PDB file of N, CA and C and ligand atoms in Angstrom:
ATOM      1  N   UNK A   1      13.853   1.133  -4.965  1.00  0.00           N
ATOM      2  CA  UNK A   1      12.479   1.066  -4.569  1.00  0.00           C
ATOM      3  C   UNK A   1      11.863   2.455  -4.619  1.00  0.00           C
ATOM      4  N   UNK A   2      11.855   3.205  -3.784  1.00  0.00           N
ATOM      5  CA  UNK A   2      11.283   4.799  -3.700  1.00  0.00           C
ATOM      6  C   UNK A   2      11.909   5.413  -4.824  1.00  0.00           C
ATOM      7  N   UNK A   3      11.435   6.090  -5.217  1.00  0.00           N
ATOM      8  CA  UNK A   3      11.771   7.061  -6.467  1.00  0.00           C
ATOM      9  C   UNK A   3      10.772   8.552  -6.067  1.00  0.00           C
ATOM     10  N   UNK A   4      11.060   9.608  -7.184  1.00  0.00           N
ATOM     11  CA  UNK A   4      10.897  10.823  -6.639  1.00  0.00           C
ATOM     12  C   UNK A   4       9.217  10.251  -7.200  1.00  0.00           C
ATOM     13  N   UNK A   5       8.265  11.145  -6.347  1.00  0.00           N
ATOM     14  CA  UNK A   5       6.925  10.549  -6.654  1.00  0.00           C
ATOM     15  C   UNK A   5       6.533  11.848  -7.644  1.00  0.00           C
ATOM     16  N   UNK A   6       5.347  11.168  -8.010  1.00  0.00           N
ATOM     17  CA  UNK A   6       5.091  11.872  -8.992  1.00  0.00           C
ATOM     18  C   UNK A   6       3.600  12.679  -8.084  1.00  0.00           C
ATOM     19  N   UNK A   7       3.418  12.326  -7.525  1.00  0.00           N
ATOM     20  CA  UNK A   7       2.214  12.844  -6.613  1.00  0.00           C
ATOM     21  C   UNK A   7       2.451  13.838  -5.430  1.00  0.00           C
ATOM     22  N   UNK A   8       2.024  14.701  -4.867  1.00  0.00           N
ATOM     23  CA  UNK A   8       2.295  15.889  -4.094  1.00  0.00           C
ATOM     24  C   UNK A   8       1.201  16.197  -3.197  1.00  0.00           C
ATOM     25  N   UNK A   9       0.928  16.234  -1.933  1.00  0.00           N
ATOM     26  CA  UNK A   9       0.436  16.378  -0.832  1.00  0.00           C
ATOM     27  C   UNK A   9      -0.450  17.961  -1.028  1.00  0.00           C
ATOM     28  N   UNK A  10      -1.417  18.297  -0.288  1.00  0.00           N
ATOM     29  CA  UNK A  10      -1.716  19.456  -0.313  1.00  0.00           C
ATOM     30  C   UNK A  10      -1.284  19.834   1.284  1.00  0.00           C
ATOM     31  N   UNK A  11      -1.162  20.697   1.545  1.00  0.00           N
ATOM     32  CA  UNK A  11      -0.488  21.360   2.752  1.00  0.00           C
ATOM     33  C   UNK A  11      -1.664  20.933   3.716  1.00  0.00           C
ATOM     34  N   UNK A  12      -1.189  20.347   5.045  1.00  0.00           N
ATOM     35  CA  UNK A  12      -2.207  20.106   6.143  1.00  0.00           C
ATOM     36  C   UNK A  12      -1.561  19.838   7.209  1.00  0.00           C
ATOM     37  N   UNK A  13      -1.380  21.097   7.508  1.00  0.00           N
ATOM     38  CA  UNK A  13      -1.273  21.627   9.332  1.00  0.00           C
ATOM     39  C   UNK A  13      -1.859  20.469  10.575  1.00  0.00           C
ATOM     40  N   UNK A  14      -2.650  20.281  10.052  1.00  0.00           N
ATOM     41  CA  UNK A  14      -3.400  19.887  11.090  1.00  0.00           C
ATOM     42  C   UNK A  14      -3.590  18.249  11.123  1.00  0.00           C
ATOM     43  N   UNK A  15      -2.655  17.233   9.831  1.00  0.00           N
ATOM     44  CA  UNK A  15      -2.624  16.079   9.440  1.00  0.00           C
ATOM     45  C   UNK A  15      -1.354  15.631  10.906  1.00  0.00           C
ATOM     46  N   UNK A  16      -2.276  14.495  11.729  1.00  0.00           N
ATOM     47  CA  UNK A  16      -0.961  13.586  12.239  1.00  0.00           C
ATOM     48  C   UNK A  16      -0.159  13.155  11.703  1.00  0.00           C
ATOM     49  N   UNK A  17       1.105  13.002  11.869  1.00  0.00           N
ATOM     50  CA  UNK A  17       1.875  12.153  11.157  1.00  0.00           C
ATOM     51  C   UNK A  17       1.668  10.490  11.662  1.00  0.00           C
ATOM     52  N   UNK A  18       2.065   9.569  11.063  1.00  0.00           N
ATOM     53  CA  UNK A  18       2.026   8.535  11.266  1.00  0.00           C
ATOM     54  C   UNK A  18       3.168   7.652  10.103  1.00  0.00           C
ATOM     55  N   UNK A  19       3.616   6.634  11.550  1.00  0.00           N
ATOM     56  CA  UNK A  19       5.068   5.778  10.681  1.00  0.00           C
ATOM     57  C   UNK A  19       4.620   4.877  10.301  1.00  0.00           C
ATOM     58  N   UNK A  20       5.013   3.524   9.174  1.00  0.00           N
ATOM     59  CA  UNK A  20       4.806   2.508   9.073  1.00  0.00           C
ATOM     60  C   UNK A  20       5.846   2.114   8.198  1.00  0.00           C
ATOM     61  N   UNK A  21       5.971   0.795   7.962  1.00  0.00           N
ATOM     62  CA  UNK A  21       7.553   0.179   7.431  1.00  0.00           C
ATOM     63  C   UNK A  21       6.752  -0.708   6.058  1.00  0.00           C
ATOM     64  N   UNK A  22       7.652  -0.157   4.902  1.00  0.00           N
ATOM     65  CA  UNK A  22       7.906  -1.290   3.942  1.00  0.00           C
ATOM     66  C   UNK A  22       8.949  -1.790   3.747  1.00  0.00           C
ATOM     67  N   UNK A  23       8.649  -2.573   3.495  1.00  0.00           N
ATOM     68  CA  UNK A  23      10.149  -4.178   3.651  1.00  0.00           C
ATOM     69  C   UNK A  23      10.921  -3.153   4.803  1.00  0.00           C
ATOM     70  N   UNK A  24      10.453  -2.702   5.534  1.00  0.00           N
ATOM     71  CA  UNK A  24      11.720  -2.953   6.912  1.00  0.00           C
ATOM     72  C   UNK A  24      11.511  -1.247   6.801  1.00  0.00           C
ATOM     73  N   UNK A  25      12.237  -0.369   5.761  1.00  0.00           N
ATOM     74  CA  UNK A  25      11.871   1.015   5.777  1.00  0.00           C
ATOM     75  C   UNK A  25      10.828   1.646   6.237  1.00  0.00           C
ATOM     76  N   UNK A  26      11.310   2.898   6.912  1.00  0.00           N
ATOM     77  CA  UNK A  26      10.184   3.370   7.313  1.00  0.00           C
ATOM     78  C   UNK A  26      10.026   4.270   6.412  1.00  0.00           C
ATOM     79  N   UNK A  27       7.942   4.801   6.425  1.00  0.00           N
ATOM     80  CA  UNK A  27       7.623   5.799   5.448  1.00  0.00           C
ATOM     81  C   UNK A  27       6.988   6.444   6.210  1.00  0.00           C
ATOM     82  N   UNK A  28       6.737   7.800   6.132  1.00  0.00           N
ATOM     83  CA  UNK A  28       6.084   8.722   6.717  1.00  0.00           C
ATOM     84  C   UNK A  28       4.478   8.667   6.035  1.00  0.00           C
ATOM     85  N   UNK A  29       3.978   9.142   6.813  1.00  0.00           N
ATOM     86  CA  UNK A  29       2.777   8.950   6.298  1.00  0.00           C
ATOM     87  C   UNK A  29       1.554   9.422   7.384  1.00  0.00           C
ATOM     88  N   UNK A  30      -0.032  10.258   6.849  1.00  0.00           N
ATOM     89  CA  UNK A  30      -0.453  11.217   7.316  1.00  0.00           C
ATOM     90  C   UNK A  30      -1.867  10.142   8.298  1.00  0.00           C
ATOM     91  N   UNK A  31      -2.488  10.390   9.302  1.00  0.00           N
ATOM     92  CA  UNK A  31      -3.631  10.106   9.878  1.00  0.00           C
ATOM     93  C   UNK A  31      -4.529   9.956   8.766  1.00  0.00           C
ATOM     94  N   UNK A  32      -4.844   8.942   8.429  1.00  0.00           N
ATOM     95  CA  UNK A  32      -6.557   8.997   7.199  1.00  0.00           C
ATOM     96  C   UNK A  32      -5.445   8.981   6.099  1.00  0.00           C
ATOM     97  N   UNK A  33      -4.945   8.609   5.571  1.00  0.00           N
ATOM     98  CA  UNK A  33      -3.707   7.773   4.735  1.00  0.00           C
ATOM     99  C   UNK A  33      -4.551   6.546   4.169  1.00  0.00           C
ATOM    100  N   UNK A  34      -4.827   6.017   2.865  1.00  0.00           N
ATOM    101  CA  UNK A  34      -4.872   4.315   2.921  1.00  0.00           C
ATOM    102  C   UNK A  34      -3.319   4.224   2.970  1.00  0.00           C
ATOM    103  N   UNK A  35      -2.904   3.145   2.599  1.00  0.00           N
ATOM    104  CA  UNK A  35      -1.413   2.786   2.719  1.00  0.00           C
ATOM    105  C   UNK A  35      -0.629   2.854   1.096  1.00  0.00           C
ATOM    106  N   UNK A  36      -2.004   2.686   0.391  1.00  0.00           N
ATOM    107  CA  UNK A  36      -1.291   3.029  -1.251  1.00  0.00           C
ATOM    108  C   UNK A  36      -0.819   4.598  -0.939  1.00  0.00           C
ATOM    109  N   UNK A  37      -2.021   5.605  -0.367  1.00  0.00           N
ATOM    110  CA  UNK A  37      -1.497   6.589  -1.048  1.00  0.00           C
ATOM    111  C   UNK A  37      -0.282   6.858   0.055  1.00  0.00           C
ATOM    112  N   UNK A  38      -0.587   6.771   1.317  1.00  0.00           N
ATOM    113  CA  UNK A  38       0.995   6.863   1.734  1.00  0.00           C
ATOM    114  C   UNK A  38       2.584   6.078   0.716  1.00  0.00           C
ATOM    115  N   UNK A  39       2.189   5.226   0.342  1.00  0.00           N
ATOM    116  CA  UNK A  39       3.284   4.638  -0.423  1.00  0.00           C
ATOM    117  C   UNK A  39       3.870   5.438  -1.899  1.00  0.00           C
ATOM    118  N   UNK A  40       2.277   5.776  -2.102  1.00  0.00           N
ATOM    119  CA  UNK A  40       2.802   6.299  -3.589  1.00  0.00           C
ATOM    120  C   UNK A  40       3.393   7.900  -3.228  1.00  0.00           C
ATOM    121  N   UNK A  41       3.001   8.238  -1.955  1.00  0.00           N
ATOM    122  CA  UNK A  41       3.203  10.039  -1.576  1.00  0.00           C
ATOM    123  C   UNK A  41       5.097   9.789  -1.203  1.00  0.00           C
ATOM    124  N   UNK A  42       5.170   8.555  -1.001  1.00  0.00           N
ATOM    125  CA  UNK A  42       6.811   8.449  -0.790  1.00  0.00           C
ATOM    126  C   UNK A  42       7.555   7.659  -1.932  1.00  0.00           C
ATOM    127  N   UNK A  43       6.947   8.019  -3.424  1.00  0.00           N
ATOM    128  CA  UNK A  43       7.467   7.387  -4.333  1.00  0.00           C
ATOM    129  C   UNK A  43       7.571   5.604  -4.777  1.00  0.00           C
ATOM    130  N   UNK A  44       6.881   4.902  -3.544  1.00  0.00           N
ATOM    131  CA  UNK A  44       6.852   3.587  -4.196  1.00  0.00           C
ATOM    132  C   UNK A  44       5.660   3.740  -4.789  1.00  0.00           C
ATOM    133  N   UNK A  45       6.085   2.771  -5.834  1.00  0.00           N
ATOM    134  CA  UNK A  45       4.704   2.620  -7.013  1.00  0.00           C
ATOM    135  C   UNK A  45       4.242   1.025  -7.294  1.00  0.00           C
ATOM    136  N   UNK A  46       5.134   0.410  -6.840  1.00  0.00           N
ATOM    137  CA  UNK A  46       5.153  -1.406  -7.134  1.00  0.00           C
ATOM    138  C   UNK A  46       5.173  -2.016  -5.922  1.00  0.00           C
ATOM    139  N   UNK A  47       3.949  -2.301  -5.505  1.00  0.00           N
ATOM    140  CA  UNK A  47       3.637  -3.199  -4.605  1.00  0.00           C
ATOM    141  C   UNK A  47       3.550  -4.588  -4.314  1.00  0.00           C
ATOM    142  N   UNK A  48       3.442  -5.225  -5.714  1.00  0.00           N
ATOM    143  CA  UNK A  48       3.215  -6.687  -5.912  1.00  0.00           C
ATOM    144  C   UNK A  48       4.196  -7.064  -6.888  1.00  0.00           C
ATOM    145  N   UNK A  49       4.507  -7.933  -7.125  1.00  0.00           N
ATOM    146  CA  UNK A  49       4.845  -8.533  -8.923  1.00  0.00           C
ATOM    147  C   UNK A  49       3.914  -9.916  -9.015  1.00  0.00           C
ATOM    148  N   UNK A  50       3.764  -9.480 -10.276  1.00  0.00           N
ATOM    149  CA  UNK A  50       2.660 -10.814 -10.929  1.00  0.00           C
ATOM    150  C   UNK A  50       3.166 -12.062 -10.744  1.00  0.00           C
ATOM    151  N   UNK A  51       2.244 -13.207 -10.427  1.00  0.00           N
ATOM    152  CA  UNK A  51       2.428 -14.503 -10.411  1.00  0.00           C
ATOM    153  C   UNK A  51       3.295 -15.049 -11.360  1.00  0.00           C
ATOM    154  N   UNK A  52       2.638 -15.278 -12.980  1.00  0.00           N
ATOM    155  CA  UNK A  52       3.000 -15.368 -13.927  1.00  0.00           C
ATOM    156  C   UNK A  52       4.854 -15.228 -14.550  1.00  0.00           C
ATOM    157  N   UNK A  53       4.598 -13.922 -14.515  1.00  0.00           N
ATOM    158  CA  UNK A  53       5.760 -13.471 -15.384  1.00  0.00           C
ATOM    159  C   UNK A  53       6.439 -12.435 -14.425  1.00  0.00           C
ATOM    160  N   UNK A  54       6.105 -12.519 -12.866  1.00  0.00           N
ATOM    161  CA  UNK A  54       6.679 -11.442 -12.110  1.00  0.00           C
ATOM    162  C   UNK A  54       6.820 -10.120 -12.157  1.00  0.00           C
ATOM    163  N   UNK A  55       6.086  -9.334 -12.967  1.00  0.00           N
ATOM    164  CA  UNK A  55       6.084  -8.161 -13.661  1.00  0.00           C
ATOM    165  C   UNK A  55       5.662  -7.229 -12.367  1.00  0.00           C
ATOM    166  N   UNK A  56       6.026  -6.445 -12.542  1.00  0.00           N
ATOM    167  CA  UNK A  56       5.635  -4.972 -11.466  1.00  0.00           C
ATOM    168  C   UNK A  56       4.606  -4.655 -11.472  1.00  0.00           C
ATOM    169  N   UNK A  57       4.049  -4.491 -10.502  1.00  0.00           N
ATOM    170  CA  UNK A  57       2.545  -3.644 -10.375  1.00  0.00           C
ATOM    171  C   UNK A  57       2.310  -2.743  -9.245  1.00  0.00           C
ATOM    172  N   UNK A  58       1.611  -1.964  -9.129  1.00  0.00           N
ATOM    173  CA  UNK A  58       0.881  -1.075  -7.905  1.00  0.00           C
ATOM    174  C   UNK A  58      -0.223  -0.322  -8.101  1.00  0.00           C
ATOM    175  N   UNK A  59      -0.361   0.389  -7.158  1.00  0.00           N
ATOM    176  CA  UNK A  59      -1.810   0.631  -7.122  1.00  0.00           C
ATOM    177  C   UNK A  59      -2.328   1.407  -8.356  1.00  0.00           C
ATOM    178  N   UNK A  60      -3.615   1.401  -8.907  1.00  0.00           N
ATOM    179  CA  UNK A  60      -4.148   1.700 -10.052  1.00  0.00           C
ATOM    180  C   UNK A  60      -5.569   2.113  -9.827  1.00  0.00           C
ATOM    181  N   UNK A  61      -6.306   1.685  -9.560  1.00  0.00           N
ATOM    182  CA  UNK A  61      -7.712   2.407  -9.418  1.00  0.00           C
ATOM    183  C   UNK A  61      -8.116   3.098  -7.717  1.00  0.00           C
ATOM    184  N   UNK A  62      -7.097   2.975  -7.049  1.00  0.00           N
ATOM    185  CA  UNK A  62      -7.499   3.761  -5.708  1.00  0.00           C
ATOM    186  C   UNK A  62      -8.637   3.361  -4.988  1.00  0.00           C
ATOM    187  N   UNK A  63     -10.401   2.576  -5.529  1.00  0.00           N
ATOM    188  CA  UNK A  63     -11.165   2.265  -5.094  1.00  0.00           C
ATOM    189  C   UNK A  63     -11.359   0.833  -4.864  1.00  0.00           C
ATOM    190  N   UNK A  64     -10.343  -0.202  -5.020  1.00  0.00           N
ATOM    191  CA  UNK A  64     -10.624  -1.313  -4.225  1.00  0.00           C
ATOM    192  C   UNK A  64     -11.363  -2.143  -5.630  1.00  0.00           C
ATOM    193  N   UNK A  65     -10.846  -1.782  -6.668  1.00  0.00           N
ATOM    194  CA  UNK A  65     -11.476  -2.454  -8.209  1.00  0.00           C
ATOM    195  C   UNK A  65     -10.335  -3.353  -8.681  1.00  0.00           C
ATOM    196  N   UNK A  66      -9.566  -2.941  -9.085  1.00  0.00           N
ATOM    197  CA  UNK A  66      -8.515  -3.397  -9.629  1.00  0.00           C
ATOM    198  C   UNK A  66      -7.490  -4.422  -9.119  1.00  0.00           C
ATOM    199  N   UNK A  67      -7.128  -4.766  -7.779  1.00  0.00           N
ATOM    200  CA  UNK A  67      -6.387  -5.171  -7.154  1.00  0.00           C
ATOM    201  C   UNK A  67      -4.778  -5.307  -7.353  1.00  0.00           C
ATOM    202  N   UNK A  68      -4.761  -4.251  -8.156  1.00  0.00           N
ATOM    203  CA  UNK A  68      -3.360  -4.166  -8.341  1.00  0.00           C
ATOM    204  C   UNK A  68      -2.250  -3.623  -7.145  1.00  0.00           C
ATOM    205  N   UNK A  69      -2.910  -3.560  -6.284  1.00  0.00           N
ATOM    206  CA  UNK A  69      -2.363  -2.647  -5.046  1.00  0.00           C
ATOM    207  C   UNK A  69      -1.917  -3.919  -3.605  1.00  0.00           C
ATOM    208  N   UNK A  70      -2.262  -5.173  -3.877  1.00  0.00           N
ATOM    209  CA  UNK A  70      -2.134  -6.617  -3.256  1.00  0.00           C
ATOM    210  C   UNK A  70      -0.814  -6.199  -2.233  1.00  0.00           C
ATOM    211  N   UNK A  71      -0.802  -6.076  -0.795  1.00  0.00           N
ATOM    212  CA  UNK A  71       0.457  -6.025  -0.370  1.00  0.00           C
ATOM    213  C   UNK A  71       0.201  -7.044   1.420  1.00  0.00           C
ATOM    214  N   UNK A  72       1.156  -7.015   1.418  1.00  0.00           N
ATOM    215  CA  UNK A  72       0.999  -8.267   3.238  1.00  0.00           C
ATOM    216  C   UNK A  72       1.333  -6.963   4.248  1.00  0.00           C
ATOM    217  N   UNK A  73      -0.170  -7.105   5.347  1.00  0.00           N
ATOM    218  CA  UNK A  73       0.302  -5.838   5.963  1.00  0.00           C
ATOM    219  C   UNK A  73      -0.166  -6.840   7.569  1.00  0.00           C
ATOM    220  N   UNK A  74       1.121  -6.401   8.248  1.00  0.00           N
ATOM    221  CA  UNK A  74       0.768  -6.927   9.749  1.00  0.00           C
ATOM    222  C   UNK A  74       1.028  -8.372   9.430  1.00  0.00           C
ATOM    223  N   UNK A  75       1.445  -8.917   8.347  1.00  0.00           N
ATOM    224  CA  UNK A  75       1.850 -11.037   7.767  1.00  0.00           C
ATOM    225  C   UNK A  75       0.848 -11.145   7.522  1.00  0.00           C
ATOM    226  N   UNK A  76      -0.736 -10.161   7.151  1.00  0.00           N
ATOM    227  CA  UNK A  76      -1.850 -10.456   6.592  1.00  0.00           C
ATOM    228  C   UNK A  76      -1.493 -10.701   5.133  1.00  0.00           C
ATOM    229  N   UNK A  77      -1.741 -11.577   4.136  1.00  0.00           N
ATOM    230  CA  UNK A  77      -1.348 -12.012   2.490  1.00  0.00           C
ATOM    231  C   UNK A  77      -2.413 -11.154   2.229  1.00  0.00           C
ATOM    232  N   UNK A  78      -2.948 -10.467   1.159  1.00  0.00           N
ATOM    233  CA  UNK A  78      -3.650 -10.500  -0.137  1.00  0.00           C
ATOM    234  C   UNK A  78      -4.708  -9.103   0.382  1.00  0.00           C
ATOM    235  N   UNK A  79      -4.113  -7.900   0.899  1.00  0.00           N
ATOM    236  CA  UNK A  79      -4.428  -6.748   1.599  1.00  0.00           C
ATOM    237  C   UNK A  79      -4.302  -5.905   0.560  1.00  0.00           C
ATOM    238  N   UNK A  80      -5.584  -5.023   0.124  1.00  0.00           N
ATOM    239  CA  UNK A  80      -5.889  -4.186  -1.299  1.00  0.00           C
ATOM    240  C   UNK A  80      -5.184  -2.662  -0.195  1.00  0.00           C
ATOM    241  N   UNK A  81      -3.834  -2.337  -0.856  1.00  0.00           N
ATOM    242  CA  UNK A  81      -3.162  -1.447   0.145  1.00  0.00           C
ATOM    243  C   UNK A  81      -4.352   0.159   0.047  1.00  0.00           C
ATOM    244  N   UNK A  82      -5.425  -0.033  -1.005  1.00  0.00           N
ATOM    245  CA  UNK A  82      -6.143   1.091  -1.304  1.00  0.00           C
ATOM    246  C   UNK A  82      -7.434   1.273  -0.336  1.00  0.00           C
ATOM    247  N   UNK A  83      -7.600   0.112   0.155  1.00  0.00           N
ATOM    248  CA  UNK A  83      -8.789   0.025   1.141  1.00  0.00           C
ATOM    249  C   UNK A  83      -8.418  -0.185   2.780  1.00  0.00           C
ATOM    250  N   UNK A  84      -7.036  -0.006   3.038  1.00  0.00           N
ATOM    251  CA  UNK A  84      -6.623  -0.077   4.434  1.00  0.00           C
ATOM    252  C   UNK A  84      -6.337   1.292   4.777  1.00  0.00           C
ATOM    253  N   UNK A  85      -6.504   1.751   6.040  1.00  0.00           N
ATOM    254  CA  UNK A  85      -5.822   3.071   6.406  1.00  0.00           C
ATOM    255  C   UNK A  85      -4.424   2.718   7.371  1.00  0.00           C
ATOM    256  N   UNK A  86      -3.575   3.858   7.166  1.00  0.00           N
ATOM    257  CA  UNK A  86      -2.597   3.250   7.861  1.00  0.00           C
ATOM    258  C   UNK A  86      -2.703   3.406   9.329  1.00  0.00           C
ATOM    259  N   UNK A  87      -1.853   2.675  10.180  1.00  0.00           N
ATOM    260  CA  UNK A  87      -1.896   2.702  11.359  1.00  0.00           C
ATOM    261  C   UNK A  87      -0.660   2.965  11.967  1.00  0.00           C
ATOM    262  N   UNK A  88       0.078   3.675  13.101  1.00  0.00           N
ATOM    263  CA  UNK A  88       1.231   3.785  13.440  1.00  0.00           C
ATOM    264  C   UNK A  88       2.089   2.270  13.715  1.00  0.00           C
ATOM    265  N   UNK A  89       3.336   2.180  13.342  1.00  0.00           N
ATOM    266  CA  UNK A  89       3.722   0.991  13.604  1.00  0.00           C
ATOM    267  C   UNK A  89       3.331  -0.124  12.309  1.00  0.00           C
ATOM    268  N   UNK A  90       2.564   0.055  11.480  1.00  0.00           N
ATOM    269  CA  UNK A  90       2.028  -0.924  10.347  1.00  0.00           C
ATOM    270  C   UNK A  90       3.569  -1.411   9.776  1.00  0.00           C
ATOM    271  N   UNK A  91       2.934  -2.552   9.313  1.00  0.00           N
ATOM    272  CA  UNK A  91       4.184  -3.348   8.743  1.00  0.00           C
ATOM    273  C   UNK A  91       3.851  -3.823   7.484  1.00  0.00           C
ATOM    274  N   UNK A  92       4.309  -2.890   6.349  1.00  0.00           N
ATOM    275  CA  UNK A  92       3.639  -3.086   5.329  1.00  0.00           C
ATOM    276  C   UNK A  92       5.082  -4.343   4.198  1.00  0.00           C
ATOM    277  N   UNK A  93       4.322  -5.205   3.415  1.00  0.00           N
ATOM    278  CA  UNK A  93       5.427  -6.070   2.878  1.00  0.00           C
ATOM    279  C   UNK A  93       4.858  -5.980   1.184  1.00  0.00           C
ATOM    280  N   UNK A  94       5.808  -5.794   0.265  1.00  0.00           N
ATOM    281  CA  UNK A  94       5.116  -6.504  -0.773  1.00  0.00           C
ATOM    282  C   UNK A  94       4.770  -7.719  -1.408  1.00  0.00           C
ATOM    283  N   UNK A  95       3.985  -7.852  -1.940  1.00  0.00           N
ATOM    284  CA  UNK A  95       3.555  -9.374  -2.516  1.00  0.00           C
ATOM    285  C   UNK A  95       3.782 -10.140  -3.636  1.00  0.00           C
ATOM    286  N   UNK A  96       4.381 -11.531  -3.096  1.00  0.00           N
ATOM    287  CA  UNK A  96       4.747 -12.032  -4.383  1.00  0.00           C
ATOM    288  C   UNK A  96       3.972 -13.336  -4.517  1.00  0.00           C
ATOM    289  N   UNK A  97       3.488 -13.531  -5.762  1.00  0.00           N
ATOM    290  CA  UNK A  97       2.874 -14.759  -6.291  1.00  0.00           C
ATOM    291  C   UNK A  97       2.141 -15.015  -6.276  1.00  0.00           C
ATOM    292  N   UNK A  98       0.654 -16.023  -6.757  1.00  0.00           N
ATOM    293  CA  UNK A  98      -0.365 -16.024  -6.462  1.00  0.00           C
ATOM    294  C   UNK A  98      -1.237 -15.733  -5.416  1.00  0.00           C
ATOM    295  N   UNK A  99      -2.321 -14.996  -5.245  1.00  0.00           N
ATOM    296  CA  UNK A  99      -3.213 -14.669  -4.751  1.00  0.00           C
ATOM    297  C   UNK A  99      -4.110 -16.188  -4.276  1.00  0.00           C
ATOM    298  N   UNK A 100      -3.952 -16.636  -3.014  1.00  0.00           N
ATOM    299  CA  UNK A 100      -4.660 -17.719  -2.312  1.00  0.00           C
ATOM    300  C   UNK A 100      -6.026 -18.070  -3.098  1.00  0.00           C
ATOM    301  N   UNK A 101      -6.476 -19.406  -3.245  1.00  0.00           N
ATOM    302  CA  UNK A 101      -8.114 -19.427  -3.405  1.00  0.00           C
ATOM    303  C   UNK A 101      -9.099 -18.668  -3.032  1.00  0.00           C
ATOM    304  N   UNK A 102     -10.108 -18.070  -2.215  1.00  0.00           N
ATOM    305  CA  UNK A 102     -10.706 -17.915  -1.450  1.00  0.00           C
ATOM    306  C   UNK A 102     -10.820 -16.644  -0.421  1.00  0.00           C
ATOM    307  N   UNK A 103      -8.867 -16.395  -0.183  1.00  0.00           N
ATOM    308  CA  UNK A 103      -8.368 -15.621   0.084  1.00  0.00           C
ATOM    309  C   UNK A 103      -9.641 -14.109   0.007  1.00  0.00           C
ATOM    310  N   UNK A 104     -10.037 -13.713   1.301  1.00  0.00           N
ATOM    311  CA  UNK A 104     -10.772 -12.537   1.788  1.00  0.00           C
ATOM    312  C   UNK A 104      -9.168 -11.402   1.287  1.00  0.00           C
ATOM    313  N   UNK A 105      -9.676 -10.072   1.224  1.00  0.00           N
ATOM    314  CA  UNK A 105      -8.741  -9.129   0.642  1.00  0.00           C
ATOM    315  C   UNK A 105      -8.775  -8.313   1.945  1.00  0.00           C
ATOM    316  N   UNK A 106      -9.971  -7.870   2.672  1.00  0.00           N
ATOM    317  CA  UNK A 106     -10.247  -7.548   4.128  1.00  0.00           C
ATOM    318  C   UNK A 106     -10.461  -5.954   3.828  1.00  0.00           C
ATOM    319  N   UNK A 107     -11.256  -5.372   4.690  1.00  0.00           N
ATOM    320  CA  UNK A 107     -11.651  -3.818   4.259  1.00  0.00           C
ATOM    321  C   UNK A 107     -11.846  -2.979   5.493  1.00  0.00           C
ATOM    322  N   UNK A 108     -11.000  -3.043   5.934  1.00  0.00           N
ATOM    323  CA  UNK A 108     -10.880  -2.172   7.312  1.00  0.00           C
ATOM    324  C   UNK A 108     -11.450  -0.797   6.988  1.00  0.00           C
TER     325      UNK A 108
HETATM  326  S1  LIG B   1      -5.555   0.307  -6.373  1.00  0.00           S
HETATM  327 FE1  LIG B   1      -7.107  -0.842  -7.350  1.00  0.00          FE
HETATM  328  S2  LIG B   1      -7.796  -2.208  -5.822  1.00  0.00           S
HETATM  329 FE2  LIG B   1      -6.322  -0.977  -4.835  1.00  0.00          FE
END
């Protein structure tokens, strides 16, 4: 799952830390975080796999366009991990399989 990331933090003294768990792991991760970039700052990059053909995906446009970033946070389904901030304690899951009808994405 985690791999070395390809992305790098700028130095901030003054950033809280804050924990939250994917599939069960915990990731470190800063105050004012969405949860992609905490994820991608700890090397996960695949948040979902496609309905279809199960293929890997993660976050891609950062602004809540693309929805490639789909992850279950708190047993919420169909959560754009680019438009949530994290919260201490978050329980982040990845997502598998179709995206509900109707299904709100939610924009905290
Ligand atoms: S990364 Fe594109 S919607 Fe989240």
């Amino acid at each position: 799952m985690p791999s070395a990331s390809k992305f790098s933090r700028l130095p901030d003294a003054a950033a809280r830390p804050v924990t939250i768990t994917f599939e069960g792991a915990e990731v470190a991760a800063r105050e004012g975080d969405s949860v992609a970039a905490a994820l991608l700052a700890q090397g996960i990059t695949t948040t979902r796999a496609t309905p279809v053909s199960g293929a890997p995906r993660g976050p891609f446009c950062m602004m809540g366009v693309c929805f490639e970033c789909l992850v279950e946070i708190d047993g919420e389904a169909n959560r754009q991990a680019c438009m949530v901030a994290v919260r201490e304690g978050m329980a982040v899951r990845p997502m598998h399989g179709a995206r509900a009808p109707g299904a709100e994405s939610g924009d905290d």
